[in-house]
Amino acid sequence: MSVAIALFGAGGKMGMRLSKNLIGSPFTVRHVEPGEAGQKRLKEELGIVAVSDDAALDGAKVVILAVPDTLIGKLSAAIAPRLKPGTMVMTLDAAAPFAGHLPDNKDLVYFVTHPCHPDIFNAEVHGPGVPDYFGGVRAPQSIVSALMQGPDEAFELGEAIAKVIYQPIVRSYRVTVEQMALLEPGLSETVCATLLDVMREAMDEVVARGVPADCARDFLLGHMTILAAVTFKQINGQFSDACNKAITFGKPRLMRDDWIKVFDHDEIAESIRRIT
C-alpha cells in the first residue's frame, strides 16, 4: 500500500518544488494550501487541486510542513492531536525543531531534512536552459537528514521521501539535529552568507574608488572560482607566496580572534531564536 503524505504549504515557494518532484513518485500526496494564490499556482502549473486539512490528514503516514520556520510551532501544535501514533512529522529545516517548537508528543516521529544545494563546481548548474542554482530540478545535490525522535527504522522512510523531494541526489548524509544546526544557520548562513555579503561590499567599495563595475565583478567572481578550487581541493593547486602572505595578514584584519565561537551551542541557539 502506498504511503500517504499530507503536504502542508504545497502552493508556496518550497511547497511547489516538493509538489512537482512528488508527481509520479510511489507516494500518495494530499496537498494542503490555504492561500488562494497558492491554490491557483498548484492548479495552473501542476494540475493539482488542494484539499482540506482533515482530508489530507485522514490516514496520512507522513506530514510534511513546507511552511516558514515561524509557523512550524503553531501548525504542528494544531495538527499533532489529530495524528495517529507513529505518524511522521517532517520539517525541511532544523531551526524550529532545534528551538523546541515541535509538540512534546512521544507518539509521533520527528524527521528533519535539508538540501545541500548543488555545489559551485557542478556543471549541471550552468547547463542549457534555466540555471539550477537551488537544486531539485536538474543539478544533482546532496542532502542531510536527522531522525529527531522515533524508532530507528523510521529513518529509511524519511530518507526515501527526502531523496524524492530533493532529486536528483548525489549523496545522502545522516546527522543529528544539533549537527544540522551547526550546518545551518552556523556554517551556511552565519559564516558563508556573511562572508559573501562582505565580499559584495568589498566589490562595491573598489567600484566606488573608480574601478568599472563590470570589471570588478568579473575580476572577483573569476578569482572566487580559482581560489575556491584550490582552497577546497577541487584541483591540485596551491596559492602563490604573495597570496599566502595576503591571507596571513588579511585574516586578522578582517576577522575577530574569537570568530569560531559562532559554532558554540549558545551562539547557535541564539541565532535560531532570532529567526523562529
Short mmCIF file of C-alpha atoms in Angstrom, two decimals:
data_model
loop_
_atom_site.label_atom_id
_atom_site.label_comp_id
_atom_site.label_asym_id
_atom_site.label_seq_id
_atom_site.Cartn_x
_atom_site.Cartn_y
_atom_site.Cartn_z
CA MET A 1 0.00 0.00 0.00
CA SER A 2 1.31 3.44 -0.94
CA VAL A 3 2.43 5.71 1.91
CA ALA A 4 0.08 8.70 2.18
CA ILE A 5 1.73 12.12 2.61
CA ALA A 6 -0.04 15.29 3.75
CA LEU A 7 1.93 18.21 2.30
CA PHE A 8 1.19 21.48 4.09
CA GLY A 9 2.17 24.69 2.31
CA ALA A 10 2.01 22.85 -1.02
CA GLY A 11 1.45 26.00 -3.07
CA GLY A 12 4.24 28.05 -1.53
CA LYS A 13 7.73 28.56 -2.94
CA MET A 14 9.20 25.45 -1.33
CA GLY A 15 5.94 23.55 -1.44
CA MET A 16 5.74 23.89 -5.21
CA ARG A 17 9.20 22.39 -5.56
CA LEU A 18 8.17 19.43 -3.45
CA SER A 19 4.79 19.06 -5.14
CA LYS A 20 6.42 18.88 -8.55
CA ASN A 21 9.04 16.31 -7.53
CA LEU A 22 6.46 14.13 -5.80
CA ILE A 23 4.46 13.76 -9.02
CA GLY A 24 4.90 10.20 -10.28
CA SER A 25 6.52 9.06 -7.02
CA PRO A 26 5.44 5.89 -5.17
CA PHE A 27 3.76 8.08 -2.55
CA THR A 28 0.13 9.24 -2.39
CA VAL A 29 0.18 13.00 -1.81
CA ARG A 30 -2.59 15.19 -0.41
CA HIS A 31 -1.85 18.87 -0.94
CA VAL A 32 -2.88 21.47 1.65
CA GLU A 33 -2.71 25.15 0.67
CA PRO A 34 -4.96 27.72 2.40
CA GLY A 35 -3.93 30.70 0.26
CA GLU A 36 -5.84 31.48 -2.92
CA ALA A 37 -2.65 32.41 -4.78
CA GLY A 38 -1.02 29.13 -3.79
CA GLN A 39 -4.09 27.14 -4.76
CA LYS A 40 -4.06 28.84 -8.15
CA ARG A 41 -0.37 28.03 -8.69
CA LEU A 42 -0.96 24.38 -7.83
CA LYS A 43 -3.89 24.14 -10.25
CA GLU A 44 -2.43 26.12 -13.16
CA GLU A 45 1.19 24.93 -13.02
CA LEU A 46 0.82 21.34 -11.80
CA GLY A 47 -2.85 20.48 -12.30
CA ILE A 48 -3.22 19.77 -8.57
CA VAL A 49 -6.30 20.61 -6.50
CA ALA A 50 -5.67 21.41 -2.85
CA VAL A 51 -7.70 19.62 -0.19
CA SER A 52 -8.74 20.43 3.37
CA ASP A 53 -6.63 19.69 6.43
CA ASP A 54 -8.97 16.93 7.50
CA ALA A 55 -8.93 15.25 4.10
CA ALA A 56 -5.14 15.41 3.95
CA LEU A 57 -4.56 14.06 7.46
CA ASP A 58 -7.04 11.19 7.16
CA GLY A 59 -4.82 8.10 7.06
CA ALA A 60 -1.64 10.08 6.40
CA LYS A 61 1.54 8.28 7.42
CA VAL A 62 3.74 11.34 6.88
CA VAL A 63 3.04 15.06 7.31
CA ILE A 64 5.46 17.45 5.59
CA LEU A 65 5.49 21.03 6.87
CA ALA A 66 6.69 23.09 3.90
CA VAL A 67 6.00 26.36 5.70
CA PRO A 68 8.19 29.16 7.14
CA ASP A 69 10.10 28.44 10.36
CA THR A 70 7.93 30.96 12.23
CA LEU A 71 4.80 28.90 11.52
CA ILE A 72 6.16 25.44 12.38
CA GLY A 73 5.31 25.63 16.08
CA LYS A 74 1.75 26.88 15.63
CA LEU A 75 0.93 24.49 12.77
CA SER A 76 2.47 21.39 14.37
CA ALA A 77 0.64 22.09 17.64
CA ALA A 78 -2.65 22.37 15.77
CA ILE A 79 -2.32 19.10 13.87
CA ALA A 80 -0.48 16.89 16.40
CA PRO A 81 -3.62 15.92 18.38
CA ARG A 82 -5.19 14.70 15.12
CA LEU A 83 -2.34 12.37 14.17
CA LYS A 84 -2.19 8.66 14.90
CA PRO A 85 0.73 7.29 16.92
CA GLY A 86 3.69 6.56 14.66
CA THR A 87 2.87 9.32 12.18
CA MET A 88 5.98 11.08 10.87
CA VAL A 89 6.12 14.88 11.00
CA MET A 90 8.78 16.10 8.59
CA THR A 91 10.30 19.58 8.61
CA LEU A 92 12.61 20.97 5.96
CA ASP A 93 14.93 22.88 8.29
CA ALA A 94 16.46 22.24 11.71
CA ALA A 95 15.69 25.66 13.17
CA ALA A 96 12.23 25.06 14.65
CA PRO A 97 12.97 21.51 15.89
CA PHE A 98 16.26 22.65 17.46
CA ALA A 99 14.44 25.53 19.16
CA GLY A 100 11.91 23.11 20.67
CA HIS A 101 8.89 24.30 18.67
CA LEU A 102 7.58 20.80 17.88
CA PRO A 103 4.98 19.42 20.33
CA ASP A 104 6.19 17.24 23.19
CA ASN A 105 4.46 14.14 21.85
CA LYS A 106 6.48 10.94 22.12
CA ASP A 107 3.94 9.04 20.00
CA LEU A 108 5.00 10.91 16.86
CA VAL A 109 8.09 10.52 14.69
CA TYR A 110 10.04 13.72 14.01
CA PHE A 111 12.23 13.78 10.91
CA VAL A 112 14.25 16.75 9.63
CA THR A 113 15.78 17.01 6.16
CA HIS A 114 17.51 19.78 4.23
CA PRO A 115 19.22 20.11 0.85
CA CYS A 116 22.94 20.90 0.49
CA HIS A 117 22.18 22.55 -2.89
CA PRO A 118 24.34 21.90 -5.99
CA ASP A 119 27.98 22.78 -5.39
CA ILE A 120 29.66 25.52 -7.39
CA PHE A 121 31.74 23.05 -9.41
CA ASN A 122 28.68 21.12 -10.62
CA ALA A 123 28.50 21.54 -14.39
CA GLU A 124 24.75 20.81 -14.43
CA VAL A 125 24.09 24.02 -12.50
CA HIS A 126 25.02 26.00 -15.59
CA GLY A 127 23.67 23.57 -18.19
CA PRO A 128 21.43 24.54 -21.10
CA GLY A 129 18.17 26.20 -20.13
CA VAL A 130 17.35 27.85 -16.83
CA PRO A 131 20.25 27.56 -14.34
CA ASP A 132 19.51 25.25 -11.40
CA TYR A 133 21.28 27.04 -8.58
CA PHE A 134 18.87 25.83 -5.89
CA GLY A 135 18.72 22.17 -6.88
CA GLY A 136 15.79 19.82 -7.15
CA VAL A 137 15.35 20.38 -10.87
CA ARG A 138 18.32 19.18 -12.91
CA ALA A 139 21.55 19.69 -10.99
CA PRO A 140 22.40 16.82 -8.58
CA GLN A 141 22.77 17.74 -4.92
CA SER A 142 23.44 16.04 -1.61
CA ILE A 143 21.06 16.09 1.35
CA VAL A 144 21.27 15.88 5.13
CA SER A 145 18.62 14.22 7.31
CA ALA A 146 18.06 13.65 11.02
CA LEU A 147 15.69 11.37 12.93
CA MET A 148 14.91 13.58 15.90
CA GLN A 149 12.66 11.07 17.63
CA GLY A 150 11.07 7.75 16.79
CA PRO A 151 12.23 4.20 16.06
CA ASP A 152 15.45 3.90 14.09
CA GLU A 153 13.72 2.03 11.27
CA ALA A 154 11.69 5.18 10.56
CA PHE A 155 14.79 6.83 9.13
CA GLU A 156 14.54 4.70 5.98
CA LEU A 157 11.10 6.08 5.10
CA GLY A 158 12.09 9.67 5.84
CA GLU A 159 15.23 9.37 3.74
CA ALA A 160 13.30 7.79 0.86
CA ILE A 161 10.93 10.76 0.80
CA ALA A 162 13.81 13.24 1.11
CA LYS A 163 15.51 11.68 -1.91
CA VAL A 164 12.36 12.24 -3.95
CA ILE A 165 11.60 15.82 -2.93
CA TYR A 166 15.20 16.97 -3.44
CA GLN A 167 16.06 14.84 -6.50
CA PRO A 168 18.42 14.28 -8.26
CA ILE A 169 20.66 13.21 -5.36
CA VAL A 170 24.44 12.79 -5.15
CA ARG A 171 24.85 11.65 -1.54
CA SER A 172 22.57 11.35 1.49
CA TYR A 173 24.02 12.03 4.95
CA ARG A 174 22.55 11.09 8.31
CA VAL A 175 23.27 13.65 11.01
CA THR A 176 21.74 14.79 14.30
CA VAL A 177 19.52 17.84 14.65
CA GLU A 178 22.33 19.54 16.55
CA GLN A 179 24.77 18.83 13.73
CA MET A 180 22.27 20.13 11.20
CA ALA A 181 22.03 23.36 13.19
CA LEU A 182 25.83 23.68 13.00
CA LEU A 183 25.49 23.40 9.22
CA GLU A 184 22.60 25.89 9.10
CA PRO A 185 22.48 28.57 10.31
CA GLY A 186 26.08 28.13 11.56
CA LEU A 187 28.19 27.20 8.56
CA SER A 188 25.95 28.20 5.66
CA GLU A 189 24.43 31.47 6.86
CA THR A 190 26.35 32.91 9.81
CA VAL A 191 29.70 32.19 8.15
CA CYS A 192 29.28 31.63 4.40
CA ALA A 193 26.46 34.07 3.64
CA THR A 194 28.04 36.73 5.87
CA LEU A 195 31.45 36.46 4.19
CA LEU A 196 29.85 36.53 0.75
CA ASP A 197 27.99 39.68 1.74
CA VAL A 198 31.29 41.19 2.88
CA MET A 199 32.85 40.29 -0.49
CA ARG A 200 29.98 42.05 -2.25
CA GLU A 201 30.57 45.12 -0.06
CA ALA A 202 34.28 44.97 -0.91
CA MET A 203 33.46 44.84 -4.63
CA ASP A 204 31.18 47.85 -4.25
CA GLU A 205 33.98 49.69 -2.47
CA VAL A 206 36.53 49.22 -5.25
CA VAL A 207 33.86 50.36 -7.72
CA ALA A 208 33.31 53.46 -5.57
CA ARG A 209 37.06 54.05 -5.80
CA GLY A 210 36.98 54.12 -9.59
CA VAL A 211 37.14 50.53 -10.90
CA PRO A 212 34.48 49.90 -13.60
CA ALA A 213 31.61 47.85 -12.13
CA ASP A 214 31.70 45.06 -14.74
CA CYS A 215 35.47 44.82 -14.39
CA ALA A 216 35.27 44.47 -10.60
CA ARG A 217 32.53 41.83 -10.83
CA ASP A 218 34.35 39.77 -13.46
CA PHE A 219 37.58 40.01 -11.51
CA LEU A 220 36.02 38.97 -8.19
CA LEU A 221 33.87 36.13 -9.49
CA GLY A 222 36.71 34.78 -11.59
CA HIS A 223 39.06 34.77 -8.64
CA MET A 224 36.39 33.21 -6.46
CA THR A 225 36.30 30.25 -8.86
CA ILE A 226 40.01 29.51 -8.93
CA LEU A 227 40.63 30.39 -5.28
CA ALA A 228 37.76 28.13 -4.19
CA ALA A 229 39.01 25.32 -6.42
CA VAL A 230 42.39 25.43 -4.68
CA THR A 231 41.07 26.01 -1.16
CA PHE A 232 38.57 23.13 -1.26
CA LYS A 233 40.94 20.73 -3.09
CA GLN A 234 38.82 20.63 -6.25
CA ILE A 235 42.10 20.83 -8.15
CA ASN A 236 45.67 20.00 -7.23
CA GLY A 237 46.95 23.56 -6.95
CA GLN A 238 48.46 25.96 -4.48
CA PHE A 239 48.43 29.67 -3.80
CA SER A 240 51.34 31.90 -4.67
CA ASP A 241 53.62 33.14 -1.90
CA ALA A 242 52.08 36.59 -2.34
CA CYS A 243 48.55 35.21 -1.90
CA ASN A 244 49.54 33.25 1.20
CA LYS A 245 51.05 36.39 2.71
CA ALA A 246 47.89 38.34 1.89
CA ILE A 247 45.84 35.71 3.75
CA THR A 248 48.20 35.70 6.73
CA PHE A 249 47.95 39.45 7.17
CA GLY A 250 44.41 39.84 5.88
CA LYS A 251 42.65 37.36 8.16
CA PRO A 252 43.37 39.17 11.47
CA ARG A 253 42.45 42.45 9.75
CA LEU A 254 39.07 41.09 8.66
CA MET A 255 38.20 38.53 11.33
CA ARG A 256 37.84 38.69 15.10
CA ASP A 257 40.19 36.38 17.01
CA ASP A 258 37.21 34.54 18.56
CA TRP A 259 35.06 34.24 15.42
CA ILE A 260 34.99 30.43 15.74
CA LYS A 261 32.68 30.83 18.73
CA VAL A 262 29.78 31.29 16.30
CA PHE A 263 29.60 27.47 16.46
CA ASP A 264 29.19 27.34 20.24
CA HIS A 265 25.85 25.86 21.29
CA ASP A 266 24.62 29.09 22.89
CA GLU A 267 25.53 31.11 19.79
CA ILE A 268 23.72 28.68 17.50
CA ALA A 269 20.70 28.64 19.83
CA GLU A 270 20.53 32.44 19.90
CA SER A 271 20.84 32.63 16.11
CA ILE A 272 17.94 30.21 15.74
CA ARG A 273 15.88 32.03 18.36
CA ARG A 274 16.11 35.20 16.28
CA ILE A 275 14.71 33.53 13.15
CA THR A 276 11.98 31.41 14.74
#
